[in-house]
PDB file of C-alpha atoms in Angstrom:
ATOM      1  CA  MET A   8       0.000   0.000   0.000  1.00  0.00           C
ATOM      2  CA  GLU A   9       1.381   3.395  -0.957  1.00  0.00           C
ATOM      3  CA  THR A  10       1.637   5.737   2.022  1.00  0.00           C
ATOM      4  CA  ASN A  11       3.874   8.543   0.726  1.00  0.00           C
ATOM      5  CA  ILE A  12       2.201  11.955   0.686  1.00  0.00           C
ATOM      6  CA  PRO A  13       2.070  13.465  -2.828  1.00  0.00           C
ATOM      7  CA  ALA A  14       4.478  16.319  -3.587  1.00  0.00           C
ATOM      8  CA  ALA A  15       4.308  19.089  -6.180  1.00  0.00           C
ATOM      9  CA  GLY A  16       5.671  18.000  -9.551  1.00  0.00           C
ATOM     10  CA  GLU A  17       5.069  14.279  -9.053  1.00  0.00           C
ATOM     11  CA  PHE A  18       3.034  12.281 -11.565  1.00  0.00           C
ATOM     12  CA  TYR A  19       0.193   9.942 -10.582  1.00  0.00           C
ATOM     13  CA  ARG A  20      -1.841   7.541 -12.668  1.00  0.00           C
ATOM     14  CA  HIS A  21      -5.552   7.151 -11.926  1.00  0.00           C
ATOM     15  CA  PHE A  22      -6.862   3.598 -11.845  1.00  0.00           C
ATOM     16  CA  LYS A  23      -8.817   4.363 -15.033  1.00  0.00           C
ATOM     17  CA  GLY A  24      -5.549   5.098 -16.823  1.00  0.00           C
ATOM     18  CA  ASN A  25      -5.281   8.891 -17.086  1.00  0.00           C
ATOM     19  CA  LEU A  26      -2.070  10.639 -16.030  1.00  0.00           C
ATOM     20  CA  TYR A  27      -2.014  13.625 -13.642  1.00  0.00           C
ATOM     21  CA  GLN A  28       0.619  15.937 -12.192  1.00  0.00           C
ATOM     22  CA  ILE A  29       0.503  17.230  -8.621  1.00  0.00           C
ATOM     23  CA  LYS A  30       0.455  21.044  -8.584  1.00  0.00           C
ATOM     24  CA  MET A  31       0.381  21.610  -4.822  1.00  0.00           C
ATOM     25  CA  LEU A  32      -1.094  20.550  -1.494  1.00  0.00           C
ATOM     26  CA  ALA A  33      -3.609  22.884   0.162  1.00  0.00           C
ATOM     27  CA  LYS A  34      -5.958  23.132   3.147  1.00  0.00           C
ATOM     28  CA  ASP A  35      -9.694  23.718   3.192  1.00  0.00           C
ATOM     29  CA  SER A  36     -10.200  27.042   5.016  1.00  0.00           C
ATOM     30  CA  GLU A  37     -13.499  25.840   6.495  1.00  0.00           C
ATOM     31  CA  THR A  38     -12.644  22.326   7.631  1.00  0.00           C
ATOM     32  CA  GLY A  39      -8.838  22.398   7.817  1.00  0.00           C
ATOM     33  CA  LYS A  40      -8.694  19.182   5.774  1.00  0.00           C
ATOM     34  CA  ASP A  41      -5.717  18.534   3.518  1.00  0.00           C
ATOM     35  CA  LEU A  42      -6.411  18.836  -0.209  1.00  0.00           C
ATOM     36  CA  VAL A  43      -4.524  17.781  -3.326  1.00  0.00           C
ATOM     37  CA  VAL A  44      -4.478  20.093  -6.362  1.00  0.00           C
ATOM     38  CA  TYR A  45      -3.618  18.174  -9.522  1.00  0.00           C
ATOM     39  CA  GLN A  46      -3.838  18.625 -13.279  1.00  0.00           C
ATOM     40  CA  GLY A  47      -4.740  16.224 -16.048  1.00  0.00           C
ATOM     41  CA  MET A  48      -1.937  15.622 -18.548  1.00  0.00           C
ATOM     42  CA  TYR A  49      -4.387  15.446 -21.444  1.00  0.00           C
ATOM     43  CA  PRO A  50      -6.652  18.009 -23.167  1.00  0.00           C
ATOM     44  CA  PRO A  51      -8.234  20.208 -21.879  1.00  0.00           C
ATOM     45  CA  PHE A  52      -5.654  19.951 -19.002  1.00  0.00           C
ATOM     46  CA  THR A  53      -8.251  20.584 -16.289  1.00  0.00           C
ATOM     47  CA  VAL A  54      -7.045  21.311 -12.743  1.00  0.00           C
ATOM     48  CA  TRP A  55      -8.806  19.301 -10.027  1.00  0.00           C
ATOM     49  CA  VAL A  56      -9.038  19.445  -6.225  1.00  0.00           C
ATOM     50  CA  ARG A  57      -9.663  16.387  -4.073  1.00  0.00           C
ATOM     51  CA  PRO A  58      -9.335  15.639  -0.330  1.00  0.00           C
ATOM     52  CA  LEU A  59      -5.971  14.019   0.411  1.00  0.00           C
ATOM     53  CA  SER A  60      -7.666  11.096   2.173  1.00  0.00           C
ATOM     54  CA  MET A  61      -9.737  10.389  -0.921  1.00  0.00           C
ATOM     55  CA  PHE A  62      -6.779  10.865  -3.269  1.00  0.00           C
ATOM     56  CA  MET A  63      -4.791   8.303  -1.277  1.00  0.00           C
ATOM     57  CA  GLY A  64      -7.766   5.969  -0.924  1.00  0.00           C
ATOM     58  CA  SER A  65      -8.232   2.533  -2.447  1.00  0.00           C
ATOM     59  CA  VAL A  66     -10.413   1.554  -5.380  1.00  0.00           C
ATOM     60  CA  ASP A  67     -13.964   0.490  -4.581  1.00  0.00           C
ATOM     61  CA  ARG A  68     -13.916  -3.075  -5.911  1.00  0.00           C
ATOM     62  CA  THR A  69     -17.687  -3.341  -5.723  1.00  0.00           C
ATOM     63  CA  LYS A  70     -17.952  -0.601  -8.364  1.00  0.00           C
ATOM     64  CA  TYR A  71     -14.780  -1.358 -10.333  1.00  0.00           C
ATOM     65  CA  PRO A  72     -14.052  -5.088 -10.037  1.00  0.00           C
ATOM     66  CA  LYS A  73     -11.813  -5.027 -13.140  1.00  0.00           C
ATOM     67  CA  ALA A  74      -9.516  -2.223 -11.948  1.00  0.00           C
ATOM     68  CA  THR A  75      -5.856  -3.065 -12.555  1.00  0.00           C
ATOM     69  CA  GLN A  76      -4.497  -1.230  -9.475  1.00  0.00           C
ATOM     70  CA  ASN A  77      -5.588  -1.300  -5.842  1.00  0.00           C
ATOM     71  CA  MET A  78      -5.102   2.386  -5.059  1.00  0.00           C
ATOM     72  CA  ARG A  79      -7.165   5.178  -6.607  1.00  0.00           C
ATOM     73  CA  PHE A  80      -3.943   6.983  -7.620  1.00  0.00           C
ATOM     74  CA  VAL A  81      -0.487   5.429  -7.961  1.00  0.00           C
ATOM     75  CA  ARG A  82       2.705   7.475  -8.215  1.00  0.00           C
ATOM     76  CA  VAL A  83       4.540   7.022 -11.506  1.00  0.00           C
ATOM     77  CA  ASN A  84       8.294   7.276 -11.927  1.00  0.00           C
ATOM     78  CA  PRO A  85       8.924  10.024 -14.553  1.00  0.00           C
ATOM     79  CA  GLU A  86      11.255   7.657 -16.419  1.00  0.00           C
ATOM     80  CA  LYS A  87       8.372   5.237 -16.921  1.00  0.00           C
ATOM     81  CA  ILE A  88       6.179   7.906 -18.506  1.00  0.00           C
ATOM     82  CA  SER A  89       8.501   8.080 -21.484  1.00  0.00           C
ATOM     83  CA  TYR A  90       7.879   6.410 -24.794  1.00  0.00           C
ATOM     84  CA  ALA A  91       7.605   2.653 -24.404  1.00  0.00           C
ATOM     85  CA  LYS A  92       9.521   0.749 -27.026  1.00  0.00           C
ATOM     86  CA  LYS A  93       7.411  -1.494 -29.167  1.00  0.00           C
ATOM     87  CA  ALA A  94       8.482  -5.064 -29.654  1.00  0.00           C
ATOM     88  CA  THR A  95      10.336  -5.620 -32.883  1.00  0.00           C
ATOM     89  CA  PRO A  96       7.748  -6.853 -35.384  1.00  0.00           C
ATOM     90  CA  LYS A  97       8.328 -10.304 -36.788  1.00  0.00           C
ATOM     91  CA  PRO A  98       8.039 -10.786 -40.535  1.00  0.00           C
ATOM     92  CA  SER A  99       4.731 -12.471 -41.287  1.00  0.00           C
ATOM     93  CA  MET A 100       4.330 -15.241 -43.829  1.00  0.00           C
ATOM     94  CA  THR A 101       1.931 -14.413 -46.652  1.00  0.00           C
ATOM     95  CA  VAL A 102       0.431 -16.555 -49.355  1.00  0.00           C
ATOM     96  CA  ASN A 103       0.743 -15.075 -52.855  1.00  0.00           C
ATOM     97  CA  ALA A 104      -1.738 -15.830 -55.605  1.00  0.00           C
ATOM     98  CA  HIS A 105       0.811 -15.540 -58.403  1.00  0.00           C
ATOM     99  CA  PRO A 106       1.301 -18.432 -60.839  1.00  0.00           C
ATOM    100  CA  ALA A 107       4.034 -20.923 -59.976  1.00  0.00           C
ATOM    101  CA  GLY A 108       4.752 -19.033 -56.741  1.00  0.00           C
ATOM    102  CA  LYS A 109       6.478 -16.199 -58.594  1.00  0.00           C
ATOM    103  CA  THR A 110       6.470 -12.719 -56.998  1.00  0.00           C
ATOM    104  CA  PRO A 111       6.563  -9.515 -59.074  1.00  0.00           C
ATOM    105  CA  ALA A 112       9.810  -7.536 -58.847  1.00  0.00           C
ATOM    106  CA  GLY A 113       8.004  -4.657 -57.117  1.00  0.00           C
ATOM    107  CA  GLU A 114       6.821  -6.927 -54.301  1.00  0.00           C
ATOM    108  CA  LYS A 115      10.325  -8.363 -53.946  1.00  0.00           C
ATOM    109  CA  ARG A 116      11.729  -4.878 -53.439  1.00  0.00           C
ATOM    110  CA  GLU A 117       8.999  -4.064 -50.919  1.00  0.00           C
ATOM    111  CA  SER A 118       9.680  -7.296 -49.032  1.00  0.00           C
ATOM    112  CA  ALA A 119      13.407  -6.524 -48.945  1.00  0.00           C
ATOM    113  CA  GLU A 120      12.731  -3.022 -47.609  1.00  0.00           C
ATOM    114  CA  GLN A 121      10.474  -4.379 -44.865  1.00  0.00           C
ATOM    115  CA  SER A 122      13.113  -6.929 -43.885  1.00  0.00           C
ATOM    116  CA  LYS A 123      15.722  -4.167 -43.695  1.00  0.00           C
ATOM    117  CA  LYS A 124      13.447  -2.104 -41.438  1.00  0.00           C
ATOM    118  CA  VAL A 125      13.011  -5.076 -39.104  1.00  0.00           C
ATOM    119  CA  MET A 126      16.784  -5.576 -38.970  1.00  0.00           C
ATOM    120  CA  ASP A 127      17.336  -1.864 -38.319  1.00  0.00           C
ATOM    121  CA  ASN A 128      14.806  -1.912 -35.460  1.00  0.00           C
ATOM    122  CA  SER A 129      16.398  -4.952 -33.897  1.00  0.00           C
ATOM    123  CA  GLN A 130      19.798  -3.237 -33.987  1.00  0.00           C
ATOM    124  CA  THR A 131      18.609   0.009 -32.380  1.00  0.00           C
ATOM    125  CA  GLN A 132      21.201   1.164 -29.886  1.00  0.00           C
ATOM    126  CA  GLU A 133      20.282   2.203 -26.365  1.00  0.00           C
ATOM    127  CA  VAL A 134      20.638   5.959 -25.866  1.00  0.00           C
ATOM    128  CA  SER A 135      21.351   7.204 -22.333  1.00  0.00           C
ATOM    129  CA  ASP A 136      19.693  10.311 -20.872  1.00  0.00           C
ATOM    130  CA  ALA A 137      23.073  12.078 -20.967  1.00  0.00           C
ATOM    131  CA  GLU A 138      23.500  11.311 -24.680  1.00  0.00           C
ATOM    132  CA  LEU A 139      19.949  12.449 -25.435  1.00  0.00           C
ATOM    133  CA  ARG A 140      20.448  15.685 -23.502  1.00  0.00           C
ATOM    134  CA  LYS A 141      23.716  16.414 -25.307  1.00  0.00           C
ATOM    135  CA  ALA A 142      22.081  15.755 -28.673  1.00  0.00           C
ATOM    136  CA  LEU A 143      19.159  18.102 -27.943  1.00  0.00           C
ATOM    137  CA  GLU A 144      21.414  20.840 -26.579  1.00  0.00           C
ATOM    138  CA  SER A 145      23.511  20.656 -29.736  1.00  0.00           C
ATOM    139  CA  GLY A 146      20.539  21.866 -31.782  1.00  0.00           C
ATOM    140  CA  GLN A 147      21.116  19.014 -34.242  1.00  0.00           C
ATOM    141  CA  PRO A 148      19.651  15.929 -32.530  1.00  0.00           C
ATOM    142  CA  GLU A 149      19.135  14.089 -35.822  1.00  0.00           C
ATOM    143  CA  ARG A 150      22.903  14.128 -36.344  1.00  0.00           C
ATOM    144  CA  TYR A 151      23.473  12.084 -33.177  1.00  0.00           C
ATOM    145  CA  LEU A 152      20.233  10.118 -32.883  1.00  0.00           C
ATOM    146  CA  ALA A 153      19.507   9.060 -36.466  1.00  0.00           C
ATOM    147  CA  GLU A 154      18.735   5.325 -36.622  1.00  0.00           C
ATOM    148  CA  ARG A 155      19.235   5.062 -32.852  1.00  0.00           C
ATOM    149  CA  MET A 156      15.846   6.311 -31.616  1.00  0.00           C
ATOM    150  CA  THR A 157      12.418   6.731 -33.157  1.00  0.00           C
ATOM    151  CA  GLU A 158      10.970  10.229 -33.430  1.00  0.00           C
ATOM    152  CA  GLY A 159       8.302   9.290 -30.879  1.00  0.00           C
ATOM    153  CA  GLU A 160      10.908   8.172 -28.359  1.00  0.00           C
ATOM    154  CA  ILE A 161      12.946  11.344 -28.852  1.00  0.00           C
ATOM    155  CA  ALA A 162       9.814  13.445 -28.301  1.00  0.00           C
ATOM    156  CA  HIS A 163       8.641  11.769 -25.107  1.00  0.00           C
ATOM    157  CA  ARG A 164      12.043  11.324 -23.500  1.00  0.00           C
ATOM    158  CA  GLY A 165      12.932  14.855 -24.554  1.00  0.00           C
ATOM    159  CA  MET A 166       9.846  16.155 -22.748  1.00  0.00           C
ATOM    160  CA  LEU A 167      11.071  14.529 -19.529  1.00  0.00           C
ATOM    161  CA  GLN A 168      14.492  16.118 -20.033  1.00  0.00           C
ATOM    162  CA  ILE A 169      12.789  19.527 -20.216  1.00  0.00           C
ATOM    163  CA  LEU A 170      10.701  18.931 -17.092  1.00  0.00           C
ATOM    164  CA  ASP A 171      13.724  17.643 -15.141  1.00  0.00           C
ATOM    165  CA  ALA A 172      16.002  20.553 -16.146  1.00  0.00           C
ATOM    166  CA  ASP A 173      17.330  22.677 -13.256  1.00  0.00           C
ATOM    167  CA  SER A 174      16.767  26.053 -14.913  1.00  0.00           C
ATOM    168  CA  PHE A 175      14.644  27.720 -17.562  1.00  0.00           C
ATOM    169  CA  ARG A 176      17.789  28.504 -19.556  1.00  0.00           C
ATOM    170  CA  GLU A 177      18.391  24.763 -19.853  1.00  0.00           C
ATOM    171  CA  ARG A 178      14.726  24.169 -20.677  1.00  0.00           C
ATOM    172  CA  ARG A 179      14.916  26.758 -23.448  1.00  0.00           C
ATOM    173  CA  GLN A 180      17.904  25.071 -25.059  1.00  0.00           C
ATOM    174  CA  LEU A 181      16.311  21.624 -24.824  1.00  0.00           C
ATOM    175  CA  LEU A 182      12.988  22.916 -26.140  1.00  0.00           C
ATOM    176  CA  ILE A 183      14.661  24.346 -29.241  1.00  0.00           C
ATOM    177  CA  GLY A 184      16.458  21.051 -29.865  1.00  0.00           C
ATOM    178  CA  LEU A 185      13.197  19.124 -29.486  1.00  0.00           C
ATOM    179  CA  ARG A 186      11.285  21.392 -31.863  1.00  0.00           C
ATOM    180  CA  PRO A 187      11.320  19.087 -34.940  1.00  0.00           C
ATOM    181  CA  TYR A 188       9.689  16.274 -32.938  1.00  0.00           C
ATOM    182  CA  ILE A 189       6.954  18.151 -31.062  1.00  0.00           C
ATOM    183  CA  ASP A 190       3.278  17.764 -31.885  1.00  0.00           C
ATOM    184  CA  LYS A 191       0.390  19.699 -30.343  1.00  0.00           C
ATOM    185  CA  LEU A 192      -0.389  17.197 -27.594  1.00  0.00           C
ATOM    186  CA  LEU A 193       3.229  17.011 -26.445  1.00  0.00           C
ATOM    187  CA  LEU A 194       3.557  20.794 -26.574  1.00  0.00           C
ATOM    188  CA  HIS A 195       0.465  21.201 -24.396  1.00  0.00           C
ATOM    189  CA  ASN A 196       1.811  18.615 -21.937  1.00  0.00           C
ATOM    190  CA  ILE A 197       5.053  20.582 -21.584  1.00  0.00           C
ATOM    191  CA  ALA A 198       3.158  23.876 -21.270  1.00  0.00           C
ATOM    192  CA  ALA A 199       0.800  22.469 -18.616  1.00  0.00           C
ATOM    193  CA  ALA A 200       3.731  21.109 -16.582  1.00  0.00           C
ATOM    194  CA  LEU A 201       5.373  24.569 -16.712  1.00  0.00           C
ATOM    195  CA  ASP A 202       2.115  26.348 -15.728  1.00  0.00           C
ATOM    196  CA  VAL A 203       1.787  27.987 -19.136  1.00  0.00           C
ATOM    197  CA  VAL A 204      -1.619  28.315 -20.835  1.00  0.00           C
ATOM    198  CA  LEU A 205      -1.468  28.257 -24.635  1.00  0.00           C
ATOM    199  CA  GLU A 206      -4.163  29.929 -26.693  1.00  0.00           C
ATOM    200  CA  GLU A 207      -5.678  28.100 -29.658  1.00  0.00           C
ATOM    201  CA  ALA A 208      -3.401  28.666 -32.638  1.00  0.00           C
ATOM    202  CA  PRO A 209      -1.302  26.789 -35.218  1.00  0.00           C
ATOM    203  CA  LEU A 210       1.437  24.585 -33.786  1.00  0.00           C
ATOM    204  CA  GLU A 211       4.278  26.915 -34.814  1.00  0.00           C
ATOM    205  CA  ASP A 212       2.588  29.908 -33.162  1.00  0.00           C
ATOM    206  CA  GLN A 213       1.979  27.930 -29.966  1.00  0.00           C
ATOM    207  CA  PHE A 214       5.604  26.794 -29.907  1.00  0.00           C
ATOM    208  CA  GLU A 215       6.796  30.392 -30.240  1.00  0.00           C
ATOM    209  CA  SER A 216       4.412  31.438 -27.458  1.00  0.00           C
ATOM    210  CA  LEU A 217       5.764  28.764 -25.110  1.00  0.00           C
ATOM    211  CA  LEU A 218       9.348  29.636 -26.032  1.00  0.00           C
ATOM    212  CA  HIS A 219       8.611  33.305 -25.267  1.00  0.00           C
ATOM    213  CA  CYS A 220       7.297  32.355 -21.804  1.00  0.00           C
ATOM    214  CA  VAL A 221      10.367  30.214 -21.128  1.00  0.00           C
ATOM    215  CA  ASP A 222      12.553  33.146 -22.260  1.00  0.00           C
ATOM    216  CA  ALA A 223      10.809  35.435 -19.777  1.00  0.00           C
ATOM    217  CA  HIS A 224      11.399  33.000 -16.901  1.00  0.00           C
ATOM    218  CA  ALA A 225      15.016  32.512 -17.966  1.00  0.00           C
ATOM    219  CA  LYS A 226      15.714  36.255 -17.818  1.00  0.00           C
ATOM    220  CA  TYR A 227      14.650  36.325 -14.177  1.00  0.00           C
ATOM    221  CA  GLU A 228      17.247  33.667 -13.397  1.00  0.00           C
ATOM    222  CA  GLY A 229      20.002  36.131 -14.241  1.00  0.00           C
ATOM    223  CA  GLY A 230      22.501  36.293 -17.031  1.00  0.00           C
ATOM    224  CA  ARG A 231      21.955  36.999 -20.699  1.00  0.00           C
ATOM    225  CA  LEU A 232      20.404  34.459 -23.044  1.00  0.00           C
ATOM    226  CA  ARG A 233      22.701  33.065 -25.680  1.00  0.00           C
TER     227      ARG A 233
END
């Protein structure tokens, strides 16, 4: 049974599967009861308040007998939120309807390309957090990560690098390096974690808006931006 009190910045998974981030702990001014303020890590990124005792409570098995976890909310290690590698697909055997078992040249080329992709996936090299960080900070991540990580893995692990950074100057540099891999959902996840609200706009405009906010925070940390 999990007994640790939630802390700001931690991630928790609800028993129904959604991911949330703790924003702060608070107290009810009328009752003095402890409250948890947390935000959904999915659109529309709603902020919720729930009594701590209820947040830390167990799942009602009479209502949800098929729940996969015992507690209502379970803390999630940030490293485990990152992109989960898919198992390397195995080539499937197909039956062709061509006379005498002959395959057209075009299908042979396609089959060879698929086999090469499978081999490439199976030979993917493990990339450490330090290597990923260095690649993003370089501004040319594709130069170091090509054929070593999928774009989805770079995006999700890169998001965690941004959230774990010690300063907004570091976050700015990582955010710029991650730019080619960011989609709207990931951008909103990063913005929500940094307490930034993005207005509805094209992806490029939203990215520039978030970058501007990060710039503003970085200037308060002292020193001139590079």
